[in-house]
Coordinates of N, CA and C in Angstrom, one line a residue:
M1 N 177.7 5.5 -77.0 CA 177.7 4.0 -77.1 C 177.6 3.5 -75.6
E2 N 176.8 2.5 -75.4 CA 176.7 1.9 -74.1 C 177.6 0.7 -74.0
Y3 N 178.2 0.5 -72.8 CA 179.1 -0.6 -72.6 C 178.6 -1.5 -71.4
M4 N 179.1 -2.7 -71.4 CA 178.9 -3.6 -70.3 C 180.3 -4.2 -69.9
S5 N 180.3 -4.7 -68.7 CA 181.6 -5.2 -68.1 C 181.7 -6.7 -68.5
C6 N 182.8 -7.3 -68.2 CA 183.0 -8.7 -68.4 C 182.0 -9.6 -67.7
P7 N 181.8 -9.3 -66.4 CA 180.8 -10.2 -65.7 C 179.4 -10.1 -66.3
E8 N 179.0 -8.9 -66.8 CA 177.7 -8.7 -67.4 C 177.6 -9.5 -68.7
A9 N 178.7 -9.4 -69.5 CA 178.8 -10.1 -70.8 C 178.7 -11.7 -70.6
A10 N 179.5 -12.1 -69.5 CA 179.5 -13.5 -69.2 C 178.1 -14.0 -68.9
E11 N 177.4 -13.3 -68.1 CA 176.0 -13.7 -67.7 C 175.1 -13.7 -68.9
K12 N 175.2 -12.7 -69.8 CA 174.4 -12.5 -71.0 C 174.6 -13.7 -72.0
W13 N 175.9 -14.1 -72.1 CA 176.3 -15.0 -73.1 C 176.3 -16.5 -72.6
G14 N 176.3 -16.6 -71.3 CA 176.3 -18.0 -70.7 C 177.7 -18.6 -70.7
I15 N 178.7 -17.8 -70.6 CA 180.1 -18.3 -70.5 C 180.8 -17.7 -69.3
S16 N 182.0 -18.2 -69.0 CA 182.7 -17.7 -67.8 C 183.2 -16.3 -68.0
E17 N 183.4 -15.6 -66.9 CA 184.0 -14.2 -67.0 C 185.4 -14.3 -67.5
R18 N 186.2 -15.3 -67.2 CA 187.5 -15.5 -67.7 C 187.6 -15.7 -69.2
R19 N 186.6 -16.4 -69.7 CA 186.5 -16.7 -71.2 C 186.2 -15.3 -71.9
V20 N 185.4 -14.5 -71.3 CA 185.1 -13.2 -71.9 C 186.4 -12.4 -72.0
Q21 N 187.1 -12.4 -70.9 CA 188.4 -11.6 -70.9 C 189.4 -12.1 -71.9
I22 N 189.4 -13.4 -72.1 CA 190.3 -14.0 -73.2 C 189.8 -13.6 -74.6
L23 N 188.5 -13.6 -74.8 CA 188.0 -13.2 -76.1 C 188.3 -11.7 -76.3
C24 N 188.2 -10.9 -75.3 CA 188.6 -9.5 -75.4 C 190.1 -9.3 -75.8
K25 N 190.9 -10.1 -75.1 CA 192.4 -10.0 -75.3 C 192.7 -10.4 -76.7
Q26 N 192.0 -11.4 -77.3 CA 192.3 -11.9 -78.6 C 191.6 -11.1 -79.7
N27 N 191.0 -10.0 -79.3 CA 190.2 -9.1 -80.3 C 189.2 -9.9 -81.1
R28 N 188.5 -10.8 -80.4 CA 187.4 -11.6 -81.0 C 186.1 -10.9 -80.9
I29 N 186.0 -9.8 -80.1 CA 184.8 -9.1 -79.9 C 185.0 -7.7 -80.4
P30 N 184.2 -7.3 -81.5 CA 184.5 -6.0 -82.1 C 184.1 -4.8 -81.1
G31 N 184.9 -3.8 -81.1 CA 184.5 -2.6 -80.4 C 184.9 -2.5 -78.9
V32 N 185.7 -3.6 -78.5 CA 186.1 -3.6 -77.1 C 187.2 -2.6 -76.8
S33 N 187.3 -2.1 -75.6 CA 188.4 -1.2 -75.2 C 188.7 -1.5 -73.7
K34 N 190.0 -1.3 -73.4 CA 190.4 -1.6 -72.0 C 190.8 -0.3 -71.3
I35 N 190.2 -0.1 -70.2 CA 190.5 1.1 -69.4 C 191.1 0.6 -68.1
G36 N 192.4 0.8 -67.9 CA 193.0 0.2 -66.7 C 193.0 -1.3 -66.8
Y37 N 192.4 -1.9 -65.8 CA 192.3 -3.3 -65.8 C 190.9 -3.9 -66.2
M38 N 190.0 -2.9 -66.6 CA 188.7 -3.3 -67.0 C 188.4 -3.3 -68.5
W39 N 187.8 -4.3 -69.0 CA 187.4 -4.4 -70.4 C 186.0 -3.8 -70.5
L40 N 185.8 -2.9 -71.5 CA 184.5 -2.3 -71.8 C 184.0 -3.0 -73.2
I41 N 182.9 -3.6 -73.1 CA 182.3 -4.3 -74.2 C 181.0 -3.6 -74.7
P42 N 180.9 -3.3 -75.9 CA 179.6 -2.7 -76.4 C 178.4 -3.6 -76.1
K43 N 177.3 -3.0 -75.6 CA 176.1 -3.7 -75.2 C 175.5 -4.4 -76.4
A44 N 175.7 -3.9 -77.6 CA 175.1 -4.5 -78.8 C 176.0 -5.6 -79.3
A45 N 177.2 -5.9 -78.7 CA 178.1 -6.9 -79.2 C 177.5 -8.3 -79.1
E46 N 177.7 -9.1 -80.1 CA 177.2 -10.5 -80.1 C 178.3 -11.4 -79.6
K47 N 177.9 -12.5 -79.0 CA 178.9 -13.5 -78.6 C 179.6 -14.1 -79.8
P48 N 181.0 -14.1 -79.8 CA 181.7 -14.6 -80.9 C 181.4 -16.1 -81.1
T49 N 181.4 -16.5 -82.4 CA 181.2 -17.9 -82.7 C 182.4 -18.7 -82.2
D50 N 182.1 -20.0 -81.9 CA 183.2 -20.9 -81.5 C 183.8 -21.5 -82.7
G51 N 185.0 -21.2 -83.0 CA 185.7 -21.7 -84.1 C 186.0 -23.1 -84.2
R52 N 185.8 -23.8 -83.0 CA 186.1 -25.2 -82.9 C 184.9 -26.1 -83.5
R53 N 183.7 -25.4 -83.5 CA 182.5 -26.2 -83.9 C 182.2 -26.0 -85.4
K54 N 182.0 -27.2 -86.0 CA 181.6 -27.2 -87.4 C 180.2 -26.6 -87.6
G55 N 180.0 -25.7 -88.5 CA 178.7 -25.1 -88.7 C 178.4 -23.9 -87.7
N56 N 179.2 -23.8 -86.7 CA 179.0 -22.7 -85.7 C 177.6 -22.6 -85.1
K57 N 177.1 -23.7 -84.7 CA 175.7 -23.8 -84.1 C 175.8 -23.1 -82.7
K58 N 174.7 -22.6 -82.3 CA 174.6 -22.0 -81.0 C 174.3 -23.0 -79.9

């Protein structure tokens, strides 16, 4: 399985690196794992939907 880092996911999804880290910590992204201080996110992972938005539009 191929992985990407938080900065790569942030650029891909158009959100901040810190927000990606928070989503990882909250287990909102399936398949993430933490090695030391670095989060590994599967390249095939989709951006989690925003629970605050009605209808979860992109």
